[in-house]
Amino acid sequence: MKKKTIAIAMGGYSSEAEISIKSGQLVYDYIDKDRFNAYKVHILEKEWFVVTDENKKHSIDKSDFSTTIDGIKINFDCVFNIIHGTPGEDGLFAAYLETVNKKQTSCDYYQSALTFNKRDCISVLNAYHIKTATNYFINKGDNINEEEIINKVGLPCFVKANKAGSSFGISKVKKQEDLLKAIEFSFKEDEEVIIESFLDGIEVSVGVIDYKGEVIALPVTEIISENEFFDYEAKYLGQSQEITPANISKKLTLEVQELGVKIFKILKLKGLTRAEFIFHNNEPHFLEVNTCPGLSEASILPQQAKAAGITLKELFTNVIENALK
């Protein structure tokens, strides 16, 4: 069987570019080299290029997403999208790939844009009676009525950049006098802000994938942050405990897994996804869904796949084969 040529797209234009490159390297390390010819492709603001094992750079021709190495033109059969943030997670890259007729592993452009926009995603899921925090929306330039915000969401509350990675532009606000500063901090990442009520309870993460023709939920991970919340340091610098499988009852496990699968199907997602929930008053409340989750050795989704008895090679082969159909 002729090997398929796979571009592993990593990097991006956001604060999470470095993390994405680590994720891309893991995919490269574990991809089945007997079945696929894999290339590391860095998608950066200033340039797009392939990096070879000899650390040589070869430019990507954006007219057809190809490259030329040693005089040989390389056309990719599929793109493994592991770009966190923009343009990989917000739909821009997927839309571009569709225009040049390239198959790719992550969600289609509309679904990516929808899930990346926390406010829009929550609004869609609320119509399906999926519980979320109470929220309040602000755009840059709006008049900020602190009393109105606090009356609606209460204290403490979370202030988040609406369209940014889940670890950036977020603050936990305990006092009203800190609210404006937190909003300004979020505006550094995005011109839209979402303010959410504090949900007190166990935080869990549920990986959901289309595996061998069936949408399945992976074992649930419980997240215990050493910090105020699951921020950048907790997520990427080891300042959290991630327990897989989660130390929750079988009933709650099944409930949140079924909800994760339901959301995957409602939003028409594909590829590797991970949804976050908090059990508030013993009921799972949706926080957000990540359609290009981290894939470093320490990342949650690889932990969950391992607990499910799925090797990284099997996981990556499955998502590539789904994309090639």
Coordinates of C-alpha atoms in Angstrom, one line a residue:
M1 CA 0.0 0.0 0.0
K2 CA 1.4 3.4 -1.0
K3 CA 2.2 5.6 2.0
K4 CA 0.1 8.7 2.4
T5 CA 1.9 12.0 2.8
I6 CA 0.9 13.9 6.0
A7 CA 1.6 17.5 7.0
I8 CA 1.6 17.9 10.7
A9 CA 0.6 21.6 11.0
M10 CA 1.8 23.2 14.3
G11 CA 2.5 26.7 15.7
G12 CA 0.0 29.4 15.0
Y13 CA -0.3 33.1 15.7
S14 CA -1.3 33.0 19.3
S15 CA 0.3 32.8 22.8
E16 CA 0.1 29.0 22.6
A17 CA 2.4 28.6 19.5
E18 CA 5.2 27.1 21.5
I19 CA 2.9 24.6 23.1
S20 CA 1.5 23.7 19.7
I21 CA 5.0 23.0 18.4
K22 CA 5.6 20.6 21.3
S23 CA 2.2 18.8 20.5
G24 CA 3.2 18.6 16.8
Q25 CA 6.5 17.1 17.7
L26 CA 4.8 14.4 19.7
V27 CA 2.5 13.6 16.8
Y28 CA 5.6 13.3 14.5
D29 CA 7.3 11.0 17.0
Y30 CA 4.4 8.6 17.3
I31 CA 2.8 8.7 13.9
D32 CA 3.0 5.3 12.1
K33 CA 6.0 5.8 9.8
D34 CA 5.3 2.5 8.1
R35 CA 2.0 3.9 6.8
F36 CA 2.6 7.6 6.5
N37 CA 5.3 9.9 5.3
A38 CA 5.2 12.7 7.8
Y39 CA 6.4 16.3 7.6
K40 CA 6.5 19.0 10.3
V41 CA 5.0 22.2 9.0
H42 CA 5.3 25.4 11.0
I43 CA 2.4 27.8 10.5
L44 CA 3.7 31.1 11.8
E45 CA 2.5 34.7 11.2
K46 CA 5.6 35.7 9.2
E47 CA 6.1 32.4 7.3
W48 CA 4.9 28.9 6.7
F49 CA 7.6 26.2 6.2
V50 CA 8.5 22.5 6.5
V51 CA 11.3 21.7 9.0
T52 CA 13.2 18.5 8.2
D53 CA 15.0 16.2 10.6
E54 CA 18.2 18.0 9.6
N55 CA 16.6 21.2 10.8
K56 CA 16.4 22.7 7.3
K57 CA 13.5 24.9 6.3
H58 CA 11.5 24.7 3.1
S59 CA 8.8 27.2 2.3
I60 CA 5.2 26.2 1.8
D61 CA 3.6 27.3 -1.4
K62 CA 0.3 28.7 -0.2
S63 CA -1.3 28.5 -3.6
D64 CA -1.8 24.7 -3.1
F65 CA -0.2 24.0 0.3
S66 CA 2.8 22.1 -1.2
T67 CA 6.5 22.3 -0.7
T68 CA 9.6 21.5 -2.7
I69 CA 12.6 19.6 -1.2
D70 CA 15.7 18.8 -3.2
G71 CA 13.9 19.7 -6.4
I72 CA 11.0 17.4 -5.7
K73 CA 7.5 18.8 -5.2
I74 CA 5.7 17.3 -2.3
N75 CA 1.9 17.3 -2.2
F76 CA 0.2 16.4 1.0
D77 CA -2.7 13.9 1.1
C78 CA -3.9 15.1 4.5
V79 CA -3.1 17.8 7.1
F80 CA -2.9 16.8 10.8
N81 CA -4.0 20.1 12.4
I82 CA -2.5 20.6 15.9
I83 CA -2.4 24.4 15.9
H84 CA -3.8 25.8 19.2
G85 CA -5.5 29.2 19.0
T86 CA -5.6 31.1 15.7
P87 CA -5.6 30.1 12.8
G88 CA -5.8 26.4 13.6
E89 CA -8.5 26.3 16.2
D90 CA -10.7 29.2 15.1
G91 CA -11.5 27.8 11.6
L92 CA -9.3 30.1 9.5
F93 CA -6.8 27.4 8.6
A94 CA -9.5 24.8 7.9
A95 CA -11.2 27.3 5.6
Y96 CA -8.0 27.9 3.8
L97 CA -7.4 24.1 3.4
E98 CA -10.9 23.7 2.0
T99 CA -10.1 26.3 -0.7
V100 CA -7.0 24.4 -1.8
N101 CA -8.9 21.0 -1.6
K102 CA -6.8 19.5 1.3
K103 CA -8.3 17.1 3.8
Q104 CA -7.5 17.7 7.4
T105 CA -8.0 16.1 10.8
S106 CA -9.8 18.7 12.9
C107 CA -13.3 20.2 12.8
D108 CA -14.5 22.0 9.7
Y109 CA -14.2 25.7 9.6
Y110 CA -17.6 26.7 10.9
Q111 CA -17.5 24.2 13.8
S112 CA -14.0 25.4 14.7
A113 CA -15.1 29.1 14.6
L114 CA -18.2 28.3 16.7
T115 CA -16.4 26.4 19.4
F116 CA -13.6 28.9 19.6
N117 CA -16.1 31.6 20.3
K118 CA -17.1 30.8 23.9
R119 CA -20.1 33.1 23.9
D120 CA -21.6 31.7 20.6
C121 CA -20.9 28.1 21.7
I122 CA -22.6 28.5 25.0
S123 CA -25.6 30.2 23.3
V124 CA -26.1 27.3 21.0
L125 CA -25.8 24.7 23.7
N126 CA -28.2 26.6 26.0
A127 CA -30.9 26.0 23.4
Y128 CA -30.4 22.3 24.0
H129 CA -30.8 22.8 27.8
I130 CA -27.2 22.1 28.6
K131 CA -26.3 23.8 31.9
T132 CA -23.6 26.4 31.9
A133 CA -22.5 29.2 34.3
T134 CA -24.5 32.4 34.4
N135 CA -22.7 34.8 32.0
Y136 CA -22.5 38.4 30.9
F137 CA -21.0 39.7 27.6
I138 CA -18.9 42.8 27.0
N139 CA -17.3 44.2 23.8
K140 CA -14.4 46.7 23.8
G141 CA -15.8 50.2 23.8
D142 CA -19.0 49.2 25.7
N143 CA -20.1 51.1 28.7
I144 CA -19.1 48.9 31.7
N145 CA -21.7 48.8 34.4
E146 CA -20.0 47.0 37.3
E147 CA -23.1 46.9 39.5
E148 CA -25.1 45.3 36.8
I149 CA -22.4 42.7 36.1
I150 CA -22.0 41.8 39.8
N151 CA -25.8 41.6 40.3
K152 CA -26.0 39.1 37.4
V153 CA -23.0 36.8 37.9
G154 CA -22.1 37.4 41.6
L155 CA -18.7 37.2 43.2
P156 CA -16.3 35.6 42.8
C157 CA -16.6 35.4 39.0
F158 CA -14.4 34.6 36.1
V159 CA -13.5 37.2 33.4
K160 CA -12.3 35.6 30.1
A161 CA -11.2 36.6 26.7
N162 CA -14.0 35.3 24.5
K163 CA -11.9 34.1 21.6
A164 CA -8.5 32.9 23.0
G165 CA -7.0 29.7 24.4
S166 CA -8.5 28.7 27.7
S167 CA -5.3 29.6 29.5
F168 CA -4.9 33.2 28.4
G169 CA -6.7 36.4 29.2
I170 CA -8.5 34.9 32.2
S171 CA -8.8 36.1 35.8
K172 CA -10.7 35.1 38.9
V173 CA -12.3 38.2 40.5
K174 CA -13.2 38.2 44.2
K175 CA -13.8 41.9 44.8
Q176 CA -15.7 44.4 42.7
E177 CA -12.8 46.9 42.7
D178 CA -10.7 44.3 40.7
L179 CA -13.3 43.8 38.0
L180 CA -12.3 46.6 35.6
K181 CA -8.6 45.6 35.8
A182 CA -9.6 42.0 34.9
I183 CA -11.7 43.1 32.0
E184 CA -8.8 45.2 30.6
F185 CA -6.5 42.2 31.0
S186 CA -8.9 40.1 28.9
F187 CA -9.1 42.8 26.3
K188 CA -5.4 42.3 25.6
E189 CA -6.2 38.9 24.1
D190 CA -9.6 39.7 22.4
E191 CA -12.0 42.6 21.8
E192 CA -14.8 40.4 23.3
V193 CA -15.1 39.4 26.9
I194 CA -17.3 36.8 28.7
I195 CA -17.9 37.1 32.5
E196 CA -19.1 34.0 34.2
S197 CA -20.5 33.1 37.6
F198 CA -18.2 31.0 39.8
L199 CA -19.2 27.3 39.7
D200 CA -18.1 25.5 42.9
G201 CA -17.4 21.8 42.4
I202 CA -15.2 19.2 40.8
E203 CA -13.7 20.1 37.5
V204 CA -13.3 17.4 34.9
S205 CA -12.2 17.0 31.3
V206 CA -13.8 14.5 28.8
G207 CA -12.0 13.5 25.6
V208 CA -14.5 12.6 22.8
I209 CA -13.4 11.1 19.5
D210 CA -14.8 9.3 16.5
Y211 CA -12.9 6.0 17.0
K212 CA -13.3 3.1 14.6
G213 CA -16.7 4.5 13.4
E214 CA -18.2 5.2 16.8
V215 CA -18.2 8.5 18.7
I216 CA -16.9 7.5 22.2
A217 CA -16.0 9.3 25.4
L218 CA -12.5 8.5 26.8
P219 CA -12.0 8.0 30.5
V220 CA -12.7 11.2 32.5
T221 CA -9.9 13.3 34.0
E222 CA -10.3 15.2 37.3
I223 CA -8.4 18.4 37.4
I224 CA -7.1 19.7 40.8
S225 CA -5.3 23.0 40.3
E226 CA -2.7 24.2 42.8
N227 CA -3.7 27.7 41.7
E228 CA -7.0 29.6 41.8
F229 CA -8.1 27.8 38.6
F230 CA -6.7 25.7 35.7
D231 CA -4.5 28.5 34.2
Y232 CA -1.4 28.4 32.0
E233 CA 0.9 27.4 34.9
A234 CA -1.5 24.7 36.1
K235 CA -2.0 23.3 32.6
Y236 CA 1.5 23.4 31.1
L237 CA 4.0 23.9 34.0
G238 CA 2.8 21.1 36.3
Q239 CA 1.0 23.1 38.9
S240 CA -2.0 20.8 38.9
Q241 CA -3.0 17.2 39.5
E242 CA -4.7 15.5 36.7
I243 CA -6.3 12.2 37.8
T244 CA -7.4 9.7 35.2
P245 CA -9.8 8.1 35.6
A246 CA -11.5 10.8 37.8
N247 CA -12.2 10.1 41.4
I248 CA -16.0 10.4 40.9
S249 CA -18.8 7.9 41.0
K250 CA -19.7 5.6 38.1
K251 CA -23.0 7.4 37.8
L252 CA -21.4 10.9 37.5
T253 CA -18.7 9.4 35.1
L254 CA -21.4 8.0 32.7
E255 CA -23.4 11.2 33.0
V256 CA -20.6 13.5 32.0
Q257 CA -19.3 11.1 29.3
E258 CA -22.8 11.0 27.7
L259 CA -23.0 14.8 27.9
G260 CA -19.6 15.0 26.2
V261 CA -20.8 12.7 23.3
K262 CA -24.1 14.7 23.1
I263 CA -22.2 18.0 22.7
F264 CA -19.8 16.4 20.1
K265 CA -22.9 15.3 18.0
I266 CA -24.9 18.6 18.5
L267 CA -22.0 20.7 17.3
K268 CA -21.1 18.2 14.5
L269 CA -17.5 18.0 15.7
K270 CA -14.8 15.7 14.4
G271 CA -11.2 14.7 15.1
L272 CA -9.7 14.9 18.6
T273 CA -11.8 17.0 21.0
R274 CA -11.9 17.6 24.8
A275 CA -14.8 19.2 26.7
E276 CA -14.5 20.8 30.2
F277 CA -17.2 20.6 32.9
I278 CA -17.7 21.4 36.5
F279 CA -20.0 19.4 38.7
H280 CA -21.9 22.2 40.4
N281 CA -24.6 21.0 42.8
N282 CA -23.8 17.5 41.6
E283 CA -24.7 18.4 38.0
P284 CA -22.2 18.8 35.1
H285 CA -22.1 22.4 33.8
F286 CA -20.3 22.9 30.5
L287 CA -17.4 25.3 30.4
E288 CA -15.9 25.0 26.9
V289 CA -14.8 22.5 24.2
N290 CA -11.3 22.3 22.8
T291 CA -11.1 21.1 19.2
C292 CA -7.3 21.1 18.9
P293 CA -6.3 19.9 22.4
G294 CA -2.7 19.7 23.6
L295 CA -0.9 16.5 22.7
S296 CA 2.3 16.8 24.7
E297 CA 3.4 13.8 26.8
A298 CA 1.8 15.5 29.8
S299 CA -1.4 16.6 28.1
I300 CA -4.8 15.3 29.2
L301 CA -6.1 13.7 26.0
P302 CA -3.0 11.4 25.7
Q303 CA -3.5 10.4 29.3
Q304 CA -7.1 9.5 28.6
A305 CA -6.2 7.5 25.5
K306 CA -3.7 5.5 27.5
A307 CA -6.2 4.8 30.2
A308 CA -8.6 3.5 27.5
G309 CA -5.9 1.2 26.1
I310 CA -5.4 3.2 22.9
T311 CA -1.8 3.8 22.0
L312 CA -0.8 7.2 20.5
K313 CA 0.1 5.5 17.3
E314 CA -3.5 4.0 17.1
L315 CA -5.0 7.3 18.1
F316 CA -3.2 9.3 15.4
T317 CA -3.7 6.6 12.7
N318 CA -7.5 6.6 13.5
V319 CA -7.9 10.4 13.1
I320 CA -5.9 10.5 9.9
E321 CA -7.8 7.6 8.4
N322 CA -11.1 9.3 9.3
A323 CA -9.9 12.5 7.6
L324 CA -8.9 10.6 4.4
K325 CA -12.3 9.0 3.9

